[in-house]
Coordinates of C-alpha atoms in Angstrom, one line a residue:
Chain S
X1 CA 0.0 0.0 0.0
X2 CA 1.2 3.6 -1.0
X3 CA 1.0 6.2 0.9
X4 CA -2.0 8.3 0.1
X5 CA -4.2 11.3 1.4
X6 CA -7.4 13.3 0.4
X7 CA -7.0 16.2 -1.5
X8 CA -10.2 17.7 -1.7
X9 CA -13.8 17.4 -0.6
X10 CA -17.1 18.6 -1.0
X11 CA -20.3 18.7 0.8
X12 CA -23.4 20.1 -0.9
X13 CA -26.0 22.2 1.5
X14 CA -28.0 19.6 3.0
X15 CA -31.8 19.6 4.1
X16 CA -35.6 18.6 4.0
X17 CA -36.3 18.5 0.2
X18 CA -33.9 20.7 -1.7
X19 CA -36.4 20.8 -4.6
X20 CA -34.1 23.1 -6.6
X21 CA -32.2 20.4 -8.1
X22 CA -32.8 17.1 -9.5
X23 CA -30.8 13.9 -8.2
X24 CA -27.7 14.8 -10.9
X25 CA -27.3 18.3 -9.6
X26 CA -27.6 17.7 -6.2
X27 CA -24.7 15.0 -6.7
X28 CA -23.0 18.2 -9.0
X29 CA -22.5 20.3 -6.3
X30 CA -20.3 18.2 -3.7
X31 CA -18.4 17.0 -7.0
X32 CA -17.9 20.8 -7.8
X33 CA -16.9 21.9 -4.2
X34 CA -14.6 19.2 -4.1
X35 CA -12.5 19.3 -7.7
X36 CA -12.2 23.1 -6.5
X37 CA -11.0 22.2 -3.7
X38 CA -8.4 20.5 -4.9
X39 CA -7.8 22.8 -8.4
X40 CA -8.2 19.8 -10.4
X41 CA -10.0 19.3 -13.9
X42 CA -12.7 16.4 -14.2
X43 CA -9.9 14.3 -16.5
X44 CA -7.3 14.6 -13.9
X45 CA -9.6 12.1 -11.8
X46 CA -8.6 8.5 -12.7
X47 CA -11.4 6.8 -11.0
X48 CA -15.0 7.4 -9.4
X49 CA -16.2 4.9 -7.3
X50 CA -20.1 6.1 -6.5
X51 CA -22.5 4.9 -4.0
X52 CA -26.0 5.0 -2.7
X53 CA -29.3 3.0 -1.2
X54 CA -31.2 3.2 -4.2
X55 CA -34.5 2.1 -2.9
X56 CA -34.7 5.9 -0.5
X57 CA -35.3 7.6 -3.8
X58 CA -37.4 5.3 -5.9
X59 CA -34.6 5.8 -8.3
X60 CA -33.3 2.3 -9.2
X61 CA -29.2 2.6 -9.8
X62 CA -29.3 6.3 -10.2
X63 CA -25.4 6.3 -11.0
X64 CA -26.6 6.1 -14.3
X65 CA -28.1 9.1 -14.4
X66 CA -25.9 11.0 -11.8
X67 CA -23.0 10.3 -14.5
X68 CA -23.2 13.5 -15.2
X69 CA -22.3 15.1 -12.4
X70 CA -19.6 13.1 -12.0
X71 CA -17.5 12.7 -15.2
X72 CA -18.8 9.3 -16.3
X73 CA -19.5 10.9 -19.6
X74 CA -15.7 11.6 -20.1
X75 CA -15.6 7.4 -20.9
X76 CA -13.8 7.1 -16.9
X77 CA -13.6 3.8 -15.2
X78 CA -16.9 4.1 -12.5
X79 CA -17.5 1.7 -10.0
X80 CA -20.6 1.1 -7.8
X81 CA -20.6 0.1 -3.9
X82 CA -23.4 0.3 -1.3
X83 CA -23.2 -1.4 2.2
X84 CA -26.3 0.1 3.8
X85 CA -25.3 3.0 6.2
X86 CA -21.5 2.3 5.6
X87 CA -22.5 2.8 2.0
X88 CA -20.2 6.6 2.2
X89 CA -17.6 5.3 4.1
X90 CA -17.7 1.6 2.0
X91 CA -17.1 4.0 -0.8
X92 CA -14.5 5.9 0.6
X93 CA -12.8 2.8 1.4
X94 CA -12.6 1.6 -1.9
X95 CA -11.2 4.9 -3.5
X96 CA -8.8 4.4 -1.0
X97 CA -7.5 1.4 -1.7
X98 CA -7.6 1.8 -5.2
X99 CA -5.5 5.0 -5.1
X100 CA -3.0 3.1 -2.6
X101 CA -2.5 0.0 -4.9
X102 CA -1.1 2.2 -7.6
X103 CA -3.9 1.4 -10.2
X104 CA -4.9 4.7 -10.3
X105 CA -3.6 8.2 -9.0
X106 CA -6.8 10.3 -8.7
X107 CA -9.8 8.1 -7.2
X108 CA -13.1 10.1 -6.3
X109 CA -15.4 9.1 -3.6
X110 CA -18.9 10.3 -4.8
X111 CA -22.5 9.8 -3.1
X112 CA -26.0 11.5 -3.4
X113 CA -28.9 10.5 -1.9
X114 CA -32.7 12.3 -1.4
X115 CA -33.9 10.9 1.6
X116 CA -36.5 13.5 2.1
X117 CA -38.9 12.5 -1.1
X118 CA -39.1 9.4 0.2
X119 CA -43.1 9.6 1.9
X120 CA -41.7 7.0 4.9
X121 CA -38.0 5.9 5.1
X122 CA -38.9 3.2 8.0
X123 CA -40.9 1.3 5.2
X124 CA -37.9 1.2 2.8
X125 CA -35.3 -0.1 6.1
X126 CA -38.0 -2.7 7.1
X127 CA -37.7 -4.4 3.5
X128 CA -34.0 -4.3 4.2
X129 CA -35.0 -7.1 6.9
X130 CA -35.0 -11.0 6.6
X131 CA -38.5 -11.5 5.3
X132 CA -39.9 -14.2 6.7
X133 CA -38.4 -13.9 10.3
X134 CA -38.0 -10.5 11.2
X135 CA -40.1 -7.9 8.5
X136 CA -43.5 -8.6 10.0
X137 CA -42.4 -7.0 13.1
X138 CA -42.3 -3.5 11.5
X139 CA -38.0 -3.1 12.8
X140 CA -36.1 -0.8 10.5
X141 CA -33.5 1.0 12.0
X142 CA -35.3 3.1 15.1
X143 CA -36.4 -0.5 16.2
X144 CA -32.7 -1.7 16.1
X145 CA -31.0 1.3 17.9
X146 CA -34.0 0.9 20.5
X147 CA -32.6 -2.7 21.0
X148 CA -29.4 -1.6 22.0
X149 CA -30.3 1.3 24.1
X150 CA -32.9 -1.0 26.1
X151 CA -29.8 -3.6 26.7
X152 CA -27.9 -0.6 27.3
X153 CA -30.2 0.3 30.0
X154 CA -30.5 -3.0 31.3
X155 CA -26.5 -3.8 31.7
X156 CA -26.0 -0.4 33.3
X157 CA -29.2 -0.9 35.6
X158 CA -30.2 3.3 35.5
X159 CA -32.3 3.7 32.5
X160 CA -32.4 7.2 33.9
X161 CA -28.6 8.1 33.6
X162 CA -29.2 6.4 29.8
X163 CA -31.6 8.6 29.0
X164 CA -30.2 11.8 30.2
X165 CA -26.7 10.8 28.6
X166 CA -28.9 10.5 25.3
X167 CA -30.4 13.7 25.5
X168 CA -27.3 15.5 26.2
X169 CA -25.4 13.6 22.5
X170 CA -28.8 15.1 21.0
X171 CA -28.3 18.4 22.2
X172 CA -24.6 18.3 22.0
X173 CA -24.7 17.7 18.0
X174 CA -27.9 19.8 17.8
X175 CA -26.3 22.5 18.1
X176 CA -23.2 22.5 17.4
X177 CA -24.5 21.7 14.1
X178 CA -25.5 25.8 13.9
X179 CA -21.7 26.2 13.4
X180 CA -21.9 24.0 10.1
X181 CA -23.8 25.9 6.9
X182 CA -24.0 22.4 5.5
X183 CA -25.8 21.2 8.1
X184 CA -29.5 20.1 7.6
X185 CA -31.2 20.5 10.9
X186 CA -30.2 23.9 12.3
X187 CA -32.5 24.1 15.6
X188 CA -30.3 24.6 19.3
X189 CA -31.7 21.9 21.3
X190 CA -31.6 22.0 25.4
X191 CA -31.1 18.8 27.3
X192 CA -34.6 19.7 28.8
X193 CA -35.9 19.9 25.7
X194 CA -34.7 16.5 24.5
X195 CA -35.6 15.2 27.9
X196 CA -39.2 16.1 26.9
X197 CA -39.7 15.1 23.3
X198 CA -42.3 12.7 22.2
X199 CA -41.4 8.6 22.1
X200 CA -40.9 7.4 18.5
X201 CA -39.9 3.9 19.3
X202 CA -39.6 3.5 23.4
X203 CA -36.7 4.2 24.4
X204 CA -36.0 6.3 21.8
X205 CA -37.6 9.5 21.3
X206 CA -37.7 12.2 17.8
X207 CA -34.8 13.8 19.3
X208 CA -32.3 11.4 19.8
X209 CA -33.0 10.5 15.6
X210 CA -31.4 11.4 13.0
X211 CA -33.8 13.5 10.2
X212 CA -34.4 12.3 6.9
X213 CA -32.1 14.7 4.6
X214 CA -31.0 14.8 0.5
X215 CA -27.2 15.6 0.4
X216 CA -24.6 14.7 -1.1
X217 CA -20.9 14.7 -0.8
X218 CA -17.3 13.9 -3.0
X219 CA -14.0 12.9 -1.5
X220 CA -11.1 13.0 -3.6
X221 CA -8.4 10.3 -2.8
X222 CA -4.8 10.6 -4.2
X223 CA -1.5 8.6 -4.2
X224 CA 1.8 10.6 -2.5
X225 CA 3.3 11.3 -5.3
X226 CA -0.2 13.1 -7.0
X227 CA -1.1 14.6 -3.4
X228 CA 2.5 16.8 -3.4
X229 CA 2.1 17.5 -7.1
X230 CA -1.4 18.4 -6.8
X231 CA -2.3 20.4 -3.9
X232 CA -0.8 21.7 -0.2
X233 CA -3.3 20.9 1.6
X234 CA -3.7 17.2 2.6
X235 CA -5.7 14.8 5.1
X236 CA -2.8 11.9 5.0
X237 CA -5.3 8.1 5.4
X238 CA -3.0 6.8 8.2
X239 CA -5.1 4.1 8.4
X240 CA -8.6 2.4 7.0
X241 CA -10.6 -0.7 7.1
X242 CA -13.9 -2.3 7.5
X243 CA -15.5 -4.8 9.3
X244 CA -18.5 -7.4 9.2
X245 CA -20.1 -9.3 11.5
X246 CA -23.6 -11.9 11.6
X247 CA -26.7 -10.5 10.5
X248 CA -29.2 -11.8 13.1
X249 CA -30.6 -9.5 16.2
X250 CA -30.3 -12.6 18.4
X251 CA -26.8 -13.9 18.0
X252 CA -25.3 -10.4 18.9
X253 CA -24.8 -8.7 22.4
X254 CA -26.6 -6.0 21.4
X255 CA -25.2 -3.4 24.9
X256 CA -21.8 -3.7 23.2
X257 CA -20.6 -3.1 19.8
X258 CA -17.9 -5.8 20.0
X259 CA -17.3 -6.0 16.2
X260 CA -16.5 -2.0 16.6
X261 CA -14.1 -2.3 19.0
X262 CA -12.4 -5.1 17.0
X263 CA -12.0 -2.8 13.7
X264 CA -10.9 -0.3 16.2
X265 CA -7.8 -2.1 17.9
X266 CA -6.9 -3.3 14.1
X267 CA -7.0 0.2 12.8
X268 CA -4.9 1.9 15.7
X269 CA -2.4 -0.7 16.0
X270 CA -2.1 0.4 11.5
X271 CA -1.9 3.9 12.5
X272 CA 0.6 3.3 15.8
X273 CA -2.6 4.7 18.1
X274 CA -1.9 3.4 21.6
X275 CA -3.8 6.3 23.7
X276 CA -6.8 7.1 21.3
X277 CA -8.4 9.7 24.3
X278 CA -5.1 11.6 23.6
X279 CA -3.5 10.5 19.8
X280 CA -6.9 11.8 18.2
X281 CA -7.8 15.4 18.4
X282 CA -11.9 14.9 17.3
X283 CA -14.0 12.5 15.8
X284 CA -16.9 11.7 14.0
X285 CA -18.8 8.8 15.0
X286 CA -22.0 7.7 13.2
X287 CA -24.5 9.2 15.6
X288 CA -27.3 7.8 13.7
X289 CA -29.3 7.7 16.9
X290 CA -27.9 8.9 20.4
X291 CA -27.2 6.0 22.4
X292 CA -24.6 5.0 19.5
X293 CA -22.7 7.3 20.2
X294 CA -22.0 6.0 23.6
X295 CA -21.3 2.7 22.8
X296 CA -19.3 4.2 19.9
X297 CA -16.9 6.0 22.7
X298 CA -16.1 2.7 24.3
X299 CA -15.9 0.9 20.9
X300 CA -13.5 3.2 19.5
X301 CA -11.3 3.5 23.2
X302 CA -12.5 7.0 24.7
X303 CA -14.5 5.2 27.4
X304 CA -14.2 1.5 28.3
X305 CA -17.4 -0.7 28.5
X306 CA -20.6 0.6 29.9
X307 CA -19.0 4.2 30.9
X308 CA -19.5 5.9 27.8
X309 CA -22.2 8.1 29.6
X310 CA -19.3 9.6 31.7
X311 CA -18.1 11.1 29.2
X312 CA -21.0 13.1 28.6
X313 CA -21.4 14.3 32.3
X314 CA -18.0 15.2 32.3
X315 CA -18.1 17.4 28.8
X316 CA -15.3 15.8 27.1
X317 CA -17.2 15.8 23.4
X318 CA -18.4 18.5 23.9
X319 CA -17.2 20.8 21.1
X320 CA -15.3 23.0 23.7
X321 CA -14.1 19.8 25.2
X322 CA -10.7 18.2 25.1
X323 CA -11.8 15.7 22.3
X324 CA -14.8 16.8 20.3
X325 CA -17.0 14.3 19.0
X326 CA -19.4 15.3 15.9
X327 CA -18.2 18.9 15.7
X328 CA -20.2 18.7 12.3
X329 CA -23.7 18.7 13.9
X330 CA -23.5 14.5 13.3
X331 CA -25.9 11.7 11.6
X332 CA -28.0 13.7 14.3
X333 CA -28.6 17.0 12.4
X334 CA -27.9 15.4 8.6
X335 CA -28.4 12.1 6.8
X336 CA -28.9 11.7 3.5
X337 CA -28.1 7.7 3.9
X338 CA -25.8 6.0 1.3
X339 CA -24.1 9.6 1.4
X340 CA -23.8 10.1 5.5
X341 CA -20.8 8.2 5.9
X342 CA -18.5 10.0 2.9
X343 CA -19.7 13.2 4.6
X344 CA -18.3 12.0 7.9
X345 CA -15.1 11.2 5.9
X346 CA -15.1 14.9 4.4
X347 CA -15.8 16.2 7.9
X348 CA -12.6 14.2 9.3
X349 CA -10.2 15.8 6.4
X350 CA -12.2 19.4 6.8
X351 CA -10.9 19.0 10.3
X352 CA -7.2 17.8 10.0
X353 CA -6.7 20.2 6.7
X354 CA -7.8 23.2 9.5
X355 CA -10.8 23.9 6.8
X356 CA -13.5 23.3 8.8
X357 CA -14.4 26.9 9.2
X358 CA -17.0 27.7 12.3
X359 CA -17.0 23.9 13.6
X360 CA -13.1 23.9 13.2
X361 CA -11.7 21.7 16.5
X362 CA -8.4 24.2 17.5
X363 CA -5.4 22.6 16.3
X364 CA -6.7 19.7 15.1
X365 CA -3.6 17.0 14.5
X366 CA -5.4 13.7 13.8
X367 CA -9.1 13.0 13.2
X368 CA -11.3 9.7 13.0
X369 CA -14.4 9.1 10.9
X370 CA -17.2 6.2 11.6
X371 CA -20.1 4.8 9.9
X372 CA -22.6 1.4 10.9
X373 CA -24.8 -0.1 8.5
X374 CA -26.4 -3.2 8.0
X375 CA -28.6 -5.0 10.8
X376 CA -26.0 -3.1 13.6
X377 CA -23.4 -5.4 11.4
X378 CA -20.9 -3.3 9.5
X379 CA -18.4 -0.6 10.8
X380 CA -16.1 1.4 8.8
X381 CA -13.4 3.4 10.3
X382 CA -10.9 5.7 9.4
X383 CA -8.1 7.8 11.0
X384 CA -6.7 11.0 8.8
X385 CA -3.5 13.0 10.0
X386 CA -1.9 16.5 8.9
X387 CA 1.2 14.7 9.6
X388 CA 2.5 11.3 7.9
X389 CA 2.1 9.7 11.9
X390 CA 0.5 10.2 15.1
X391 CA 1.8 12.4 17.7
X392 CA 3.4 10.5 20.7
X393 CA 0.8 9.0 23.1
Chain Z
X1 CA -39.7 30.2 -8.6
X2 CA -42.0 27.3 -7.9
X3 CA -41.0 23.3 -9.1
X4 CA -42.8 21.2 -11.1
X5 CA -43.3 17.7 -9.6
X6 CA -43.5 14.0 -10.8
X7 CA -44.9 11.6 -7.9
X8 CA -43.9 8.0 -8.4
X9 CA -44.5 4.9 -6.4
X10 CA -43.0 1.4 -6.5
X11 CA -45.4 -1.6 -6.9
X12 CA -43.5 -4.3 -8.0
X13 CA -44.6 -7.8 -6.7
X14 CA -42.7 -10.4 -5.6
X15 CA -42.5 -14.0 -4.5
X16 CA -39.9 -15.1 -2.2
X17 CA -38.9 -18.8 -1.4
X18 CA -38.4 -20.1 1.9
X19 CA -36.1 -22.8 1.1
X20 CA -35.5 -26.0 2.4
X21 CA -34.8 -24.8 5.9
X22 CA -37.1 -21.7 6.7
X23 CA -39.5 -24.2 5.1
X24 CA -39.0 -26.8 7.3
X25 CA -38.9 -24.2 10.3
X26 CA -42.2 -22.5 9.6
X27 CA -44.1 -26.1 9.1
X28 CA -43.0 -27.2 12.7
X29 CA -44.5 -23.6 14.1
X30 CA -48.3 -25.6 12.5
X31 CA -47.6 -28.2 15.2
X32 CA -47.0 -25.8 17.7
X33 CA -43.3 -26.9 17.8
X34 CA -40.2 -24.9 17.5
X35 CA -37.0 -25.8 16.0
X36 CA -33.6 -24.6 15.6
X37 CA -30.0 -26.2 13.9
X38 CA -27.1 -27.3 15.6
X39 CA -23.7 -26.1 14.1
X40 CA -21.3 -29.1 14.4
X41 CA -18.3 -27.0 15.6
X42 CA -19.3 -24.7 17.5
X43 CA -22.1 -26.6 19.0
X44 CA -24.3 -24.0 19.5
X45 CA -28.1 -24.0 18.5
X46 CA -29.0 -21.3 16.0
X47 CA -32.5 -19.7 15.7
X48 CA -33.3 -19.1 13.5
X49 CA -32.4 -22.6 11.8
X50 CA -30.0 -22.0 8.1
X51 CA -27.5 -24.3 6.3
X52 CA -24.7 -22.4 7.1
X53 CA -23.2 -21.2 10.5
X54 CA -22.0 -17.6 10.3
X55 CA -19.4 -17.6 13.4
X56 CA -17.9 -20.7 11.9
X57 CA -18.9 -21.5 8.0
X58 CA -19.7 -24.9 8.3
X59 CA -23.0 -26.2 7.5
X60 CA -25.2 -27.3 9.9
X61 CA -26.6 -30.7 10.9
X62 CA -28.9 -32.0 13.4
X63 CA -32.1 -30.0 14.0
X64 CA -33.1 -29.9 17.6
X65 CA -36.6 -28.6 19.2
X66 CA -36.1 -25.8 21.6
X67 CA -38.6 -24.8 24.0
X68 CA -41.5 -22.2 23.5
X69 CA -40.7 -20.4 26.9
X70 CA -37.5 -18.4 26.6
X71 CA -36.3 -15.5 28.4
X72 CA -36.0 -12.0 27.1
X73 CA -32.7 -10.4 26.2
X74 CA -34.2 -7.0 25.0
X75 CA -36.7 -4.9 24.0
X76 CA -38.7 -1.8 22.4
X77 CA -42.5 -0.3 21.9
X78 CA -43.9 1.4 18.7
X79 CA -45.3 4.5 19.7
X80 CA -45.7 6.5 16.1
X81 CA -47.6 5.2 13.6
X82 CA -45.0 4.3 10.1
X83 CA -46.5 4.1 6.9
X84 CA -47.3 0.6 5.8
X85 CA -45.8 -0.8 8.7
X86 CA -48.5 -2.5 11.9
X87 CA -50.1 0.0 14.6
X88 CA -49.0 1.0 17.6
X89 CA -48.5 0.9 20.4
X90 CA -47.3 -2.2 19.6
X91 CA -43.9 -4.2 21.4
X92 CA -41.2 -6.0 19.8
X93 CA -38.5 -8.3 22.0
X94 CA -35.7 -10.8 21.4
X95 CA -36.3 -13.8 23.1
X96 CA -33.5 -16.4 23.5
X97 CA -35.8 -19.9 23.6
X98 CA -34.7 -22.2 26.5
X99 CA -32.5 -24.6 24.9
X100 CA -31.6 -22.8 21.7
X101 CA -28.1 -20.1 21.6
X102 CA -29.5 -17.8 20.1
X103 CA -32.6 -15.4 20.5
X104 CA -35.8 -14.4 18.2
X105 CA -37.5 -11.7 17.6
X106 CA -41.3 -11.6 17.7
X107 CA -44.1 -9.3 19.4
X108 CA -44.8 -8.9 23.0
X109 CA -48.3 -9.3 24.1
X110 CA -50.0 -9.5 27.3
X111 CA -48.7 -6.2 29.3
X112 CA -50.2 -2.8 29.2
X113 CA -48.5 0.0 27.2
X114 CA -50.5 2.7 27.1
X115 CA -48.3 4.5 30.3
X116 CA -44.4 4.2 28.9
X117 CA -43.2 5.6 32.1
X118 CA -44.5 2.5 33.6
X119 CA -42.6 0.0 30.9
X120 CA -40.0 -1.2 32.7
X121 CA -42.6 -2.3 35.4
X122 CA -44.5 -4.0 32.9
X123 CA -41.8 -5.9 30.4
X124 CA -38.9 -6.8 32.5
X125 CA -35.5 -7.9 30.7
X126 CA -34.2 -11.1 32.2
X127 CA -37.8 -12.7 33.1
X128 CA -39.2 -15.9 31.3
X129 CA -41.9 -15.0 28.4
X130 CA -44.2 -18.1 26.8
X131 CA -45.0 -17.9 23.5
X132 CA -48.9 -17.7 22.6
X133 CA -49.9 -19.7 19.4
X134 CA -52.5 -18.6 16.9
X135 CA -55.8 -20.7 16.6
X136 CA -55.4 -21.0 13.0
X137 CA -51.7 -21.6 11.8
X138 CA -50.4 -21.8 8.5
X139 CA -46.1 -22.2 8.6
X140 CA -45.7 -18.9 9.4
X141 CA -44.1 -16.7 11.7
X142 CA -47.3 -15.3 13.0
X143 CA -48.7 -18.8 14.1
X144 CA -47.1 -17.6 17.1
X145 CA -49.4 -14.7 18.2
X146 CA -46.5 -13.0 20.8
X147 CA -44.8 -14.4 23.3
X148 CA -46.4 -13.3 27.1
X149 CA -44.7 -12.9 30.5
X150 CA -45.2 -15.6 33.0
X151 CA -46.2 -15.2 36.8

C-alpha cells in the first residue's frame, strides 16, 4: 500500500427536500466543491467509485443518471458500492484502496442521496429485513437502535442516567451543528428539551433520531506522489478498514458493539494509536441515533465498557471539550443515507486540513471518521492526519 | 420560482422462497413446535435454523426442538404510527428460547402500554416470556401470536 491522502472534498448544503435540483445536480455540487478544492479538472480524476441505497429515492441505480455530475461521460472507469449506512464510508474505502495499490492516482469518492422525497424511510429499512423472520415486526433502524439502548439500559441498571446521557449527545450535535452551513437540521436543542420530546420507538424518542435529509458529498483520494504534485493541503489516510459481523438481532450482544471495538484495535495498532483519548484530536462517529454514540466511545477507546455516559457528564465531546465528538452537527442533524458516511469522511479531512471553518476543533492533529450499517453489522473506520504519523501518546 | 413535480411509487410484486430450511422451520410452528440447527463446531443451536453457521462457515446438521418459553434479552415499543408498517402501540422483544443459543424476535403481548413511564414495570429484561400460538396456523411466523410474561 502507497501512501495516500485526500486532496479535496465537498459537501453540498443539505436539508428537507432541496427541490431546486434534481438527483444529478444535487450529486454536482459536492463534485464541484470538491474538484475546487483540490484545483483539479474532471480528467485529472482516474477513477470514481459512486454509492447510494437506491431504494430511498425510488430511483433504481441512479449512477446512471448522476453520471453526469460526475465525469462518467468523459468514458472514466466508474464503479458502484453500497453497504447500507456504511455505504459513504464503504465508498470511501474503496477509493482508498484503489488510489493506494497504484492502479490509479486520482480516485473520487462520490455519493447522493434524497432521503427526504421518500413519503416513509422506515418502510424502505423494514424491507431491508429478513422477510420471513423479522419484517412482519415493522424493525427498521429506530427499532434496532432501541434494542441496544434497552440492553444498554438493562446492563447499566439506570435507565435514567441512559436517558439523560442520550439527551445530552442530541443536544450536543444539535447544536453544534449551527456552526456548520452544510448542516440540515439547524434548531439549538436544550437537554430539557430533549428530555421532553415525544417517544418514537420506546426508548428512543424524535430527538435522539437522526432527520431524513438529501445531500450529497465527494471525496477526492490521491496517491503521494499526485497529493505533493497536486495540492498543499492534505488529510494523510494513516489508516482504513472495515469490518462485518452476523446479520441476526439474536446472536449479537446487542449493549456492546464488540465488532466496533475489533476494527478499532486493528485500525490503531495500523496507524501506531496506543492512547486514542489523547493520539486523536476529534472525531466523527455515526450518531445515527444517540445511544450509539456512547457505545461508539467505548468501541473506539474513549471510554471502556458501559462508561461511555461519563463522558458526557464530564463534557469531554463536547465541542469546547478536550476531544470533540461530531463537531459537524453529526448523523443527528444530517443524513442523506448511502451519502452520511462519505460526509463523515469529508468532515474528518475538513478537520485535519484546518478547513472546517465555524466547527473547526483548535489545532486539530489527527481525526477519526465512523459509519454502521447493515442490521447493527458493519463498521467502517478511518483515521486521517496532517502529519504522515500520530503524535506520541 | 416554484417546481414542477412528478410523484412515483414502487409496486412491484414479488414472491420469495423459503427454502428447504425456513420451510422446514415455519411447518413445525403448524404443530406448535419450534425448532432450531445445531452447528457441528461450535455446537451452539442457531435460531433461526439456516444451512450455514456464520461464526464458523460450516454447514449445519442435526435439528433440535427448543422450548417455547425463553427469556427476554431486549426490548422496544412502537409509539408512532409508520407508513405501511402494523399499529401502535405495539412491542417488539428478542427472546432467546430455552434450549436454543440464540434469540428471536417476535411481538410482546399481554402487558399494558399505554403508560411508557410505567414499561419497565410491565416488560422486564431477564424474566421468562411463553409464546402464545394462533388458533389457526399456516407455517408462518405469525402462528405464534406474541410471546407473554409468565407469573
Amino acid at each position: 500500500m502507497n501512501r495516500t491522502a485526500i486532496i479535496g472534498v465537498g459537501i453540498s448544503r443539505c436539508g428537507h427536500r432541496r427541490d431546486d435540483v434534481t438527483h444529478p445536480e444535487l450529486v454536482y455540487e459536492a463534485v464541484r466543491e470538491a474538484l475546487d478544492m483540490a484545483g483539479l479538472w474532471i480528467d485529472e480524476v482516474d477513477c470514481i467509485v459512486y454509492g447510494t441505497m437506491d431504494p430511498f429515492d425510488g430511483i433504481l441505480a441512479p449512477e446512471k443518471w448522476d453520471g453526469e455530475a460526475m465525469g462518467v461521460g468523459r468514458l472514466k472507469p466508474m464503479i458502484k458500492v453500497t453497504t447500507g449506512g456504511t455505504t459513504g464510508m464503504s465508498i470511501a474505502l474503496t477509493a482508498y484502496t484503489l488510489a493506494s495499490s497504484g492502479l490509479f492516482d486520482v480516485v473520487m469518492a462520490v455519493s447522493g442521496q434524497r432521503v427526504s422525497e421518500n413519503v416513509e424511510a422506515q418502510k424502505v429499512l423494514n424491507l431491508a429485513v429478513d422477510p420471513f423472520h423479522d419484517r412482519p415486526f415493522g424493525i427498521g433502524a429506530i427499532a434496532a437502535a432501541a434494542f441496544q439502548a434497552s440492553s444498554y439500559m438493562h446492563r447499566l441498571g439506570d435507565s435514567r442516567r441512559v436517558e439523560e446521557a442520550m439527551a445530552m449527545v442530541s443536544s450536543k450535535n444539535r447544536t453544534v451543528a449551527l456552526r456548520n452551513p452544510k448542516a440540515h437540521l439547524k434548531r439549538p436543542l436544550t437537554v430539557e428539551e430533549a428530555l421532553r420530546s415525544p417517544l418514537l420507538i420506546w426508548p428512543i424518542k424524535y430527538s435522539d433520531s437522526c432527520p431524513s435529509s438529501d445531500g450529497s458529498a465527494a471525496v477526492i483520494f490521491a496517491s503521494e506522489r499526485a497529493a505533493k504534485r497536486i495540492s498543499d493541503r492534505r488529510a494523510w489516510v494513516l489508516a482504513a478498514d472495515t469490518i462485518s459481523d452476523s446479520y441476526y438481532w439474536g446472536s449479537k450482544d446487542l449493549s456492546v458493539w464488540d465488532s466496533l471495538a475489533i476494527l478499532a484495535r486493528r485500525v490503531y495498532k495500523r496507524a501506531g494509536i496506543t492512547d486514542p483519548r489523547r493520539q486523536i484530536d476529534t472525531a466523527e462517529l455515526y450518531d445515527a441515533f444517540s445511544i450509539q454514540e456512547i457505545l461508539e466511545y467505548e468501541a473506539v477507546g474513549f471510554a471502556e465498557k458501559y462508561k461511555g455516559t461519563e463522558l458526557l457528564f464530564e463534557g469531554l465531546t463536547d465541542f469546547h471539550g478536550d476531544l470533540p465528538v461530531n463537531a459537524s452537527g453529526g448523523v443527528l442533524s444530517t443524513n442523506p443515507i448511502g451519502a452520511t458516511g462519505l460526509i463523515k469522511t469529508a468532515e474528518a479531512a475538513l478537520q485535519v486540513m484546518g478547513a472546517a471553518g465555524e466547527h473547526q476543533v483548535p489545532d486539530a492533529q489527527t481525526s477519526i471518521a465512523h459509519a454502521w450499517g447493515g442490521a447493527l453489522q458493519f463498521h467502517t473506520l478511518i483515521v486521517l492526519s496532517s502529519e504522515i504519523g500520530v503524535k506520541r501518546p | 420560482m416554484s417546481y414542477l413535480y412528478i410523484p412515483a411509487k414502487w409496486d412491484v410484486e414479488f414472491l420469495h422462497s423459503a427454502g428447504e430450511f425456513t420451510t422446514r422451520f415455519l411447518q413445525n410452528l403448524k404443530e406448535k413446535k419450534i425448532y432450531g440447527v445445531r452447528c457441528p463446531r461450535c455446537n451452539r443451536v442457531l435460531l433461526p435454523p439456516r444451512r450455514v453457521c456464520d461464526r464458523c462457515f460450516v454447514e449445519t446438521t442435526d435439528w433440535v426442538e427448543v422450548s417455547d418459553v425463553g427469556t427476554l434479552q431486549s426490548f422496544c415499543v412502537v409509539y408512532r404510527k409508520f407508513w405501511g408498517l402494523p399499529d401502535p402501540p405495539y412491542a417488539i422483544g428478542v427472546f432467546k428460547l430455552d434450549g436454543s443459543d440464540e434469540a428471536l424476535v417476535h411481538f410482546i403481548g399481554g402487558v399494558d402500554l399505554t403508560d411508557p413511564t410505567k414499561l419497565e414495570e410491565v416488560v422486564k429484561i431477564g424474566r421468562k416470556f411463553r409464546a402464545v400460538w394462533a388458533e389457526e396456523r399456516r407455517g408462518h411466523i405469525l402462528d405464534i401470536k406474541y410471546f407473554e410474561p409468565m407469573n
